């Protein structure tokens, strides 16, 4: 039968520090990868209305969906620092008033099944008012978006 060795407070503190450093390094690496990916996407993006920019892996720039067209979109939203602020699926009509303009503009530029990264300047998002505690005034938003269905 082996005895369990007690850990001294100093050893416990050292183990905690090592675990925190490891977690912080992983988070920094993920943030660096996010920043690099989004910077490359931004540099290769195309400008749409209101300063909204879109980056698509495909070169499919077909007919723009009309205002009023109902669509289903899957998305993940981020702040420029890489912090995820929202994700999910949403059904809405292009140009609808309760949707931020940049989100609608980005979705309008997609074909069914297409994926894109949408860069939305604050003027096409929440502007000087911001939204809640996470989206400060004058914040640019980034969305990874997939047009799942045209309804």
mmCIF file with all atom_site columns, C-alpha atoms in Angstrom:
data_model
loop_
_atom_site.group_PDB
_atom_site.id
_atom_site.type_symbol
_atom_site.label_atom_id
_atom_site.label_alt_id
_atom_site.label_comp_id
_atom_site.label_asym_id
_atom_site.label_entity_id
_atom_site.label_seq_id
_atom_site.pdbx_PDB_ins_code
_atom_site.Cartn_x
_atom_site.Cartn_y
_atom_site.Cartn_z
_atom_site.occupancy
_atom_site.B_iso_or_equiv
_atom_site.pdbx_formal_charge
_atom_site.auth_seq_id
_atom_site.auth_comp_id
_atom_site.auth_asym_id
_atom_site.auth_atom_id
_atom_site.pdbx_PDB_model_num
ATOM 1   C CA . UNK A 1 1   ? 0.000   0.000  0.000   1.00 0.00 ? 1   UNK A CA 1
ATOM 2   C CA . UNK A 1 2   ? 1.504   3.321  -1.045  1.00 0.00 ? 2   UNK A CA 1
ATOM 3   C CA . UNK A 1 3   ? 1.106   6.507  0.874   1.00 0.00 ? 3   UNK A CA 1
ATOM 4   C CA . UNK A 1 4   ? -0.139  9.658  -0.815  1.00 0.00 ? 4   UNK A CA 1
ATOM 5   C CA . UNK A 1 5   ? 2.467   12.373 -0.507  1.00 0.00 ? 5   UNK A CA 1
ATOM 6   C CA . UNK A 1 6   ? 1.152   15.697 0.724   1.00 0.00 ? 6   UNK A CA 1
ATOM 7   C CA . UNK A 1 7   ? 1.935   18.688 -1.438  1.00 0.00 ? 7   UNK A CA 1
ATOM 8   C CA . UNK A 1 8   ? 3.377   21.727 0.253   1.00 0.00 ? 8   UNK A CA 1
ATOM 9   C CA . UNK A 1 9   ? 1.684   25.105 -0.294  1.00 0.00 ? 9   UNK A CA 1
ATOM 10  C CA . UNK A 1 10  ? 4.701   26.224 -2.361  1.00 0.00 ? 10  UNK A CA 1
ATOM 11  C CA . UNK A 1 11  ? 4.494   23.152 -4.618  1.00 0.00 ? 11  UNK A CA 1
ATOM 12  C CA . UNK A 1 12  ? 0.763   23.664 -5.032  1.00 0.00 ? 12  UNK A CA 1
ATOM 13  C CA . UNK A 1 13  ? 1.303   27.322 -5.954  1.00 0.00 ? 13  UNK A CA 1
ATOM 14  C CA . UNK A 1 14  ? 3.998   26.333 -8.464  1.00 0.00 ? 14  UNK A CA 1
ATOM 15  C CA . UNK A 1 15  ? 1.712   23.723 -10.061 1.00 0.00 ? 15  UNK A CA 1
ATOM 16  C CA . UNK A 1 16  ? -1.055  26.315 -10.305 1.00 0.00 ? 16  UNK A CA 1
ATOM 17  C CA . UNK A 1 17  ? 1.309   28.804 -11.958 1.00 0.00 ? 17  UNK A CA 1
ATOM 18  C CA . UNK A 1 18  ? 2.489   26.219 -14.498 1.00 0.00 ? 18  UNK A CA 1
ATOM 19  C CA . UNK A 1 19  ? -1.136  25.325 -15.333 1.00 0.00 ? 19  UNK A CA 1
ATOM 20  C CA . UNK A 1 20  ? -2.030  29.025 -15.721 1.00 0.00 ? 20  UNK A CA 1
ATOM 21  C CA . UNK A 1 21  ? 0.999   29.644 -17.972 1.00 0.00 ? 21  UNK A CA 1
ATOM 22  C CA . UNK A 1 22  ? 0.095   26.658 -20.158 1.00 0.00 ? 22  UNK A CA 1
ATOM 23  C CA . UNK A 1 23  ? -3.510  27.848 -20.498 1.00 0.00 ? 23  UNK A CA 1
ATOM 24  C CA . UNK A 1 24  ? -2.405  31.407 -21.266 1.00 0.00 ? 24  UNK A CA 1
ATOM 25  C CA . UNK A 1 25  ? 0.046   30.230 -23.940 1.00 0.00 ? 25  UNK A CA 1
ATOM 26  C CA . UNK A 1 26  ? -2.704  28.166 -25.593 1.00 0.00 ? 26  UNK A CA 1
ATOM 27  C CA . UNK A 1 27  ? -5.078  31.139 -25.516 1.00 0.00 ? 27  UNK A CA 1
ATOM 28  C CA . UNK A 1 28  ? -2.406  33.448 -26.981 1.00 0.00 ? 28  UNK A CA 1
ATOM 29  C CA . UNK A 1 29  ? -1.686  30.951 -29.761 1.00 0.00 ? 29  UNK A CA 1
ATOM 30  C CA . UNK A 1 30  ? -5.398  30.708 -30.602 1.00 0.00 ? 30  UNK A CA 1
ATOM 31  C CA . UNK A 1 31  ? -5.701  34.520 -30.622 1.00 0.00 ? 31  UNK A CA 1
ATOM 32  C CA . UNK A 1 32  ? -2.628  34.837 -32.849 1.00 0.00 ? 32  UNK A CA 1
ATOM 33  C CA . UNK A 1 33  ? -4.117  32.290 -35.282 1.00 0.00 ? 33  UNK A CA 1
ATOM 34  C CA . UNK A 1 34  ? -7.476  34.123 -35.245 1.00 0.00 ? 34  UNK A CA 1
ATOM 35  C CA . UNK A 1 35  ? -5.794  37.466 -35.908 1.00 0.00 ? 35  UNK A CA 1
ATOM 36  C CA . UNK A 1 36  ? -3.642  36.055 -38.721 1.00 0.00 ? 36  UNK A CA 1
ATOM 37  C CA . UNK A 1 37  ? -6.594  34.309 -40.396 1.00 0.00 ? 37  UNK A CA 1
ATOM 38  C CA . UNK A 1 38  ? -8.819  37.383 -40.210 1.00 0.00 ? 38  UNK A CA 1
ATOM 39  C CA . UNK A 1 39  ? -6.068  39.753 -41.368 1.00 0.00 ? 39  UNK A CA 1
ATOM 40  C CA . UNK A 1 40  ? -5.470  37.595 -44.446 1.00 0.00 ? 40  UNK A CA 1
ATOM 41  C CA . UNK A 1 41  ? -9.219  37.437 -45.109 1.00 0.00 ? 41  UNK A CA 1
ATOM 42  C CA . UNK A 1 42  ? -9.559  41.217 -44.727 1.00 0.00 ? 42  UNK A CA 1
ATOM 43  C CA . UNK A 1 43  ? -6.671  41.893 -47.107 1.00 0.00 ? 43  UNK A CA 1
ATOM 44  C CA . UNK A 1 44  ? -8.336  39.700 -49.761 1.00 0.00 ? 44  UNK A CA 1
ATOM 45  C CA . UNK A 1 45  ? -11.878 40.924 -49.141 1.00 0.00 ? 45  UNK A CA 1
ATOM 46  C CA . UNK A 1 46  ? -14.191 42.838 -51.459 1.00 0.00 ? 46  UNK A CA 1
ATOM 47  C CA . UNK A 1 47  ? -15.976 46.019 -50.366 1.00 0.00 ? 47  UNK A CA 1
ATOM 48  C CA . UNK A 1 48  ? -19.763 45.995 -50.403 1.00 0.00 ? 48  UNK A CA 1
ATOM 49  C CA . UNK A 1 49  ? -22.209 48.740 -49.386 1.00 0.00 ? 49  UNK A CA 1
ATOM 50  C CA . UNK A 1 50  ? -21.658 50.916 -46.282 1.00 0.00 ? 50  UNK A CA 1
ATOM 51  C CA . UNK A 1 51  ? -18.000 49.859 -45.963 1.00 0.00 ? 51  UNK A CA 1
ATOM 52  C CA . UNK A 1 52  ? -18.922 46.240 -45.244 1.00 0.00 ? 52  UNK A CA 1
ATOM 53  C CA . UNK A 1 53  ? -16.267 43.866 -46.552 1.00 0.00 ? 53  UNK A CA 1
ATOM 54  C CA . UNK A 1 54  ? -16.692 40.224 -47.558 1.00 0.00 ? 54  UNK A CA 1
ATOM 55  C CA . UNK A 1 55  ? -14.168 37.455 -48.005 1.00 0.00 ? 55  UNK A CA 1
ATOM 56  C CA . UNK A 1 56  ? -15.283 34.262 -49.727 1.00 0.00 ? 56  UNK A CA 1
ATOM 57  C CA . UNK A 1 57  ? -13.137 31.211 -50.423 1.00 0.00 ? 57  UNK A CA 1
ATOM 58  C CA . UNK A 1 58  ? -15.128 30.701 -53.630 1.00 0.00 ? 58  UNK A CA 1
ATOM 59  C CA . UNK A 1 59  ? -15.207 33.100 -56.553 1.00 0.00 ? 59  UNK A CA 1
ATOM 60  C CA . UNK A 1 60  ? -18.972 32.816 -56.821 1.00 0.00 ? 60  UNK A CA 1
ATOM 61  C CA . UNK A 1 61  ? -20.253 36.384 -56.989 1.00 0.00 ? 61  UNK A CA 1
ATOM 62  C CA . UNK A 1 62  ? -23.699 35.703 -58.424 1.00 0.00 ? 62  UNK A CA 1
ATOM 63  C CA . UNK A 1 63  ? -26.902 37.687 -58.329 1.00 0.00 ? 63  UNK A CA 1
ATOM 64  C CA . UNK A 1 64  ? -27.496 39.682 -55.176 1.00 0.00 ? 64  UNK A CA 1
ATOM 65  C CA . UNK A 1 65  ? -30.525 38.563 -53.162 1.00 0.00 ? 65  UNK A CA 1
ATOM 66  C CA . UNK A 1 66  ? -33.375 41.108 -53.200 1.00 0.00 ? 66  UNK A CA 1
ATOM 67  C CA . UNK A 1 67  ? -34.541 43.063 -50.159 1.00 0.00 ? 67  UNK A CA 1
ATOM 68  C CA . UNK A 1 68  ? -37.345 41.181 -48.466 1.00 0.00 ? 68  UNK A CA 1
ATOM 69  C CA . UNK A 1 69  ? -35.918 37.742 -49.376 1.00 0.00 ? 69  UNK A CA 1
ATOM 70  C CA . UNK A 1 70  ? -36.096 35.423 -46.355 1.00 0.00 ? 70  UNK A CA 1
ATOM 71  C CA . UNK A 1 71  ? -32.915 33.483 -45.624 1.00 0.00 ? 71  UNK A CA 1
ATOM 72  C CA . UNK A 1 72  ? -31.516 31.110 -43.010 1.00 0.00 ? 72  UNK A CA 1
ATOM 73  C CA . UNK A 1 73  ? -27.981 31.933 -41.899 1.00 0.00 ? 73  UNK A CA 1
ATOM 74  C CA . UNK A 1 74  ? -25.564 30.143 -39.587 1.00 0.00 ? 74  UNK A CA 1
ATOM 75  C CA . UNK A 1 75  ? -23.041 32.494 -37.983 1.00 0.00 ? 75  UNK A CA 1
ATOM 76  C CA . UNK A 1 76  ? -20.368 33.140 -35.388 1.00 0.00 ? 76  UNK A CA 1
ATOM 77  C CA . UNK A 1 77  ? -19.757 36.749 -34.381 1.00 0.00 ? 77  UNK A CA 1
ATOM 78  C CA . UNK A 1 78  ? -16.488 38.130 -33.017 1.00 0.00 ? 78  UNK A CA 1
ATOM 79  C CA . UNK A 1 79  ? -14.981 41.327 -31.741 1.00 0.00 ? 79  UNK A CA 1
ATOM 80  C CA . UNK A 1 80  ? -11.710 42.399 -33.403 1.00 0.00 ? 80  UNK A CA 1
ATOM 81  C CA . UNK A 1 81  ? -9.808  40.989 -30.398 1.00 0.00 ? 81  UNK A CA 1
ATOM 82  C CA . UNK A 1 82  ? -11.104 37.495 -31.235 1.00 0.00 ? 82  UNK A CA 1
ATOM 83  C CA . UNK A 1 83  ? -13.692 37.305 -28.462 1.00 0.00 ? 83  UNK A CA 1
ATOM 84  C CA . UNK A 1 84  ? -16.769 35.395 -29.620 1.00 0.00 ? 84  UNK A CA 1
ATOM 85  C CA . UNK A 1 85  ? -19.892 37.446 -28.914 1.00 0.00 ? 85  UNK A CA 1
ATOM 86  C CA . UNK A 1 86  ? -22.606 35.312 -30.469 1.00 0.00 ? 86  UNK A CA 1
ATOM 87  C CA . UNK A 1 87  ? -23.307 32.288 -32.628 1.00 0.00 ? 87  UNK A CA 1
ATOM 88  C CA . UNK A 1 88  ? -26.285 30.404 -33.928 1.00 0.00 ? 88  UNK A CA 1
ATOM 89  C CA . UNK A 1 89  ? -28.767 30.107 -36.743 1.00 0.00 ? 89  UNK A CA 1
ATOM 90  C CA . UNK A 1 90  ? -31.187 32.837 -37.678 1.00 0.00 ? 90  UNK A CA 1
ATOM 91  C CA . UNK A 1 91  ? -34.008 33.237 -40.163 1.00 0.00 ? 91  UNK A CA 1
ATOM 92  C CA . UNK A 1 92  ? -34.619 36.810 -41.313 1.00 0.00 ? 92  UNK A CA 1
ATOM 93  C CA . UNK A 1 93  ? -35.592 38.911 -44.304 1.00 0.00 ? 93  UNK A CA 1
ATOM 94  C CA . UNK A 1 94  ? -32.845 40.807 -46.148 1.00 0.00 ? 94  UNK A CA 1
ATOM 95  C CA . UNK A 1 95  ? -33.090 44.511 -45.286 1.00 0.00 ? 95  UNK A CA 1
ATOM 96  C CA . UNK A 1 96  ? -35.302 43.986 -42.234 1.00 0.00 ? 96  UNK A CA 1
ATOM 97  C CA . UNK A 1 97  ? -35.088 46.901 -39.811 1.00 0.00 ? 97  UNK A CA 1
ATOM 98  C CA . UNK A 1 98  ? -34.311 44.965 -36.606 1.00 0.00 ? 98  UNK A CA 1
ATOM 99  C CA . UNK A 1 99  ? -31.177 43.371 -38.135 1.00 0.00 ? 99  UNK A CA 1
ATOM 100 C CA . UNK A 1 100 ? -27.908 45.319 -38.201 1.00 0.00 ? 100 UNK A CA 1
ATOM 101 C CA . UNK A 1 101 ? -27.390 46.589 -41.735 1.00 0.00 ? 101 UNK A CA 1
ATOM 102 C CA . UNK A 1 102 ? -23.952 45.013 -42.206 1.00 0.00 ? 102 UNK A CA 1
ATOM 103 C CA . UNK A 1 103 ? -25.211 41.536 -41.327 1.00 0.00 ? 103 UNK A CA 1
ATOM 104 C CA . UNK A 1 104 ? -27.985 41.841 -43.898 1.00 0.00 ? 104 UNK A CA 1
ATOM 105 C CA . UNK A 1 105 ? -25.592 43.263 -46.530 1.00 0.00 ? 105 UNK A CA 1
ATOM 106 C CA . UNK A 1 106 ? -23.204 40.351 -45.970 1.00 0.00 ? 106 UNK A CA 1
ATOM 107 C CA . UNK A 1 107 ? -25.934 37.709 -46.212 1.00 0.00 ? 107 UNK A CA 1
ATOM 108 C CA . UNK A 1 108 ? -27.324 39.403 -49.327 1.00 0.00 ? 108 UNK A CA 1
ATOM 109 C CA . UNK A 1 109 ? -23.998 38.852 -51.123 1.00 0.00 ? 109 UNK A CA 1
ATOM 110 C CA . UNK A 1 110 ? -23.992 35.070 -50.549 1.00 0.00 ? 110 UNK A CA 1
ATOM 111 C CA . UNK A 1 111 ? -25.324 32.224 -52.644 1.00 0.00 ? 111 UNK A CA 1
ATOM 112 C CA . UNK A 1 112 ? -26.998 29.246 -50.979 1.00 0.00 ? 112 UNK A CA 1
ATOM 113 C CA . UNK A 1 113 ? -24.404 27.083 -49.225 1.00 0.00 ? 113 UNK A CA 1
ATOM 114 C CA . UNK A 1 114 ? -21.648 29.713 -49.436 1.00 0.00 ? 114 UNK A CA 1
ATOM 115 C CA . UNK A 1 115 ? -19.443 30.582 -46.495 1.00 0.00 ? 115 UNK A CA 1
ATOM 116 C CA . UNK A 1 116 ? -17.819 33.951 -45.944 1.00 0.00 ? 116 UNK A CA 1
ATOM 117 C CA . UNK A 1 117 ? -16.171 36.214 -43.417 1.00 0.00 ? 117 UNK A CA 1
ATOM 118 C CA . UNK A 1 118 ? -17.964 39.542 -43.129 1.00 0.00 ? 118 UNK A CA 1
ATOM 119 C CA . UNK A 1 119 ? -16.240 42.632 -41.681 1.00 0.00 ? 119 UNK A CA 1
ATOM 120 C CA . UNK A 1 120 ? -18.815 45.160 -40.478 1.00 0.00 ? 120 UNK A CA 1
ATOM 121 C CA . UNK A 1 121 ? -17.711 48.695 -39.575 1.00 0.00 ? 121 UNK A CA 1
ATOM 122 C CA . UNK A 1 122 ? -19.452 50.250 -36.593 1.00 0.00 ? 122 UNK A CA 1
ATOM 123 C CA . UNK A 1 123 ? -21.443 52.534 -38.901 1.00 0.00 ? 123 UNK A CA 1
ATOM 124 C CA . UNK A 1 124 ? -23.176 49.429 -40.341 1.00 0.00 ? 124 UNK A CA 1
ATOM 125 C CA . UNK A 1 125 ? -23.452 47.739 -36.918 1.00 0.00 ? 125 UNK A CA 1
ATOM 126 C CA . UNK A 1 126 ? -24.278 49.441 -33.602 1.00 0.00 ? 126 UNK A CA 1
ATOM 127 C CA . UNK A 1 127 ? -22.477 52.749 -34.217 1.00 0.00 ? 127 UNK A CA 1
ATOM 128 C CA . UNK A 1 128 ? -22.033 55.213 -31.383 1.00 0.00 ? 128 UNK A CA 1
ATOM 129 C CA . UNK A 1 129 ? -24.479 53.410 -29.080 1.00 0.00 ? 129 UNK A CA 1
ATOM 130 C CA . UNK A 1 130 ? -22.841 49.959 -28.981 1.00 0.00 ? 130 UNK A CA 1
ATOM 131 C CA . UNK A 1 131 ? -24.893 47.022 -27.718 1.00 0.00 ? 131 UNK A CA 1
ATOM 132 C CA . UNK A 1 132 ? -24.934 45.613 -24.210 1.00 0.00 ? 132 UNK A CA 1
ATOM 133 C CA . UNK A 1 133 ? -21.747 45.291 -22.215 1.00 0.00 ? 133 UNK A CA 1
ATOM 134 C CA . UNK A 1 134 ? -19.733 43.426 -24.874 1.00 0.00 ? 134 UNK A CA 1
ATOM 135 C CA . UNK A 1 135 ? -20.084 45.649 -27.946 1.00 0.00 ? 135 UNK A CA 1
ATOM 136 C CA . UNK A 1 136 ? -18.697 49.062 -27.116 1.00 0.00 ? 136 UNK A CA 1
ATOM 137 C CA . UNK A 1 137 ? -19.518 52.166 -29.183 1.00 0.00 ? 137 UNK A CA 1
ATOM 138 C CA . UNK A 1 138 ? -17.776 52.352 -32.569 1.00 0.00 ? 138 UNK A CA 1
ATOM 139 C CA . UNK A 1 139 ? -16.854 48.643 -32.589 1.00 0.00 ? 139 UNK A CA 1
ATOM 140 C CA . UNK A 1 140 ? -16.184 46.778 -35.820 1.00 0.00 ? 140 UNK A CA 1
ATOM 141 C CA . UNK A 1 141 ? -17.732 43.294 -35.877 1.00 0.00 ? 141 UNK A CA 1
ATOM 142 C CA . UNK A 1 142 ? -16.548 40.154 -37.676 1.00 0.00 ? 142 UNK A CA 1
ATOM 143 C CA . UNK A 1 143 ? -18.902 37.350 -38.676 1.00 0.00 ? 143 UNK A CA 1
ATOM 144 C CA . UNK A 1 144 ? -18.178 33.949 -40.117 1.00 0.00 ? 144 UNK A CA 1
ATOM 145 C CA . UNK A 1 145 ? -21.395 33.282 -41.983 1.00 0.00 ? 145 UNK A CA 1
ATOM 146 C CA . UNK A 1 146 ? -22.958 30.502 -44.043 1.00 0.00 ? 146 UNK A CA 1
ATOM 147 C CA . UNK A 1 147 ? -26.115 31.023 -46.101 1.00 0.00 ? 147 UNK A CA 1
ATOM 148 C CA . UNK A 1 148 ? -27.898 27.774 -45.258 1.00 0.00 ? 148 UNK A CA 1
ATOM 149 C CA . UNK A 1 149 ? -31.136 28.294 -47.154 1.00 0.00 ? 149 UNK A CA 1
ATOM 150 C CA . UNK A 1 150 ? -33.113 30.754 -49.250 1.00 0.00 ? 150 UNK A CA 1
ATOM 151 C CA . UNK A 1 151 ? -36.739 30.480 -48.141 1.00 0.00 ? 151 UNK A CA 1
#
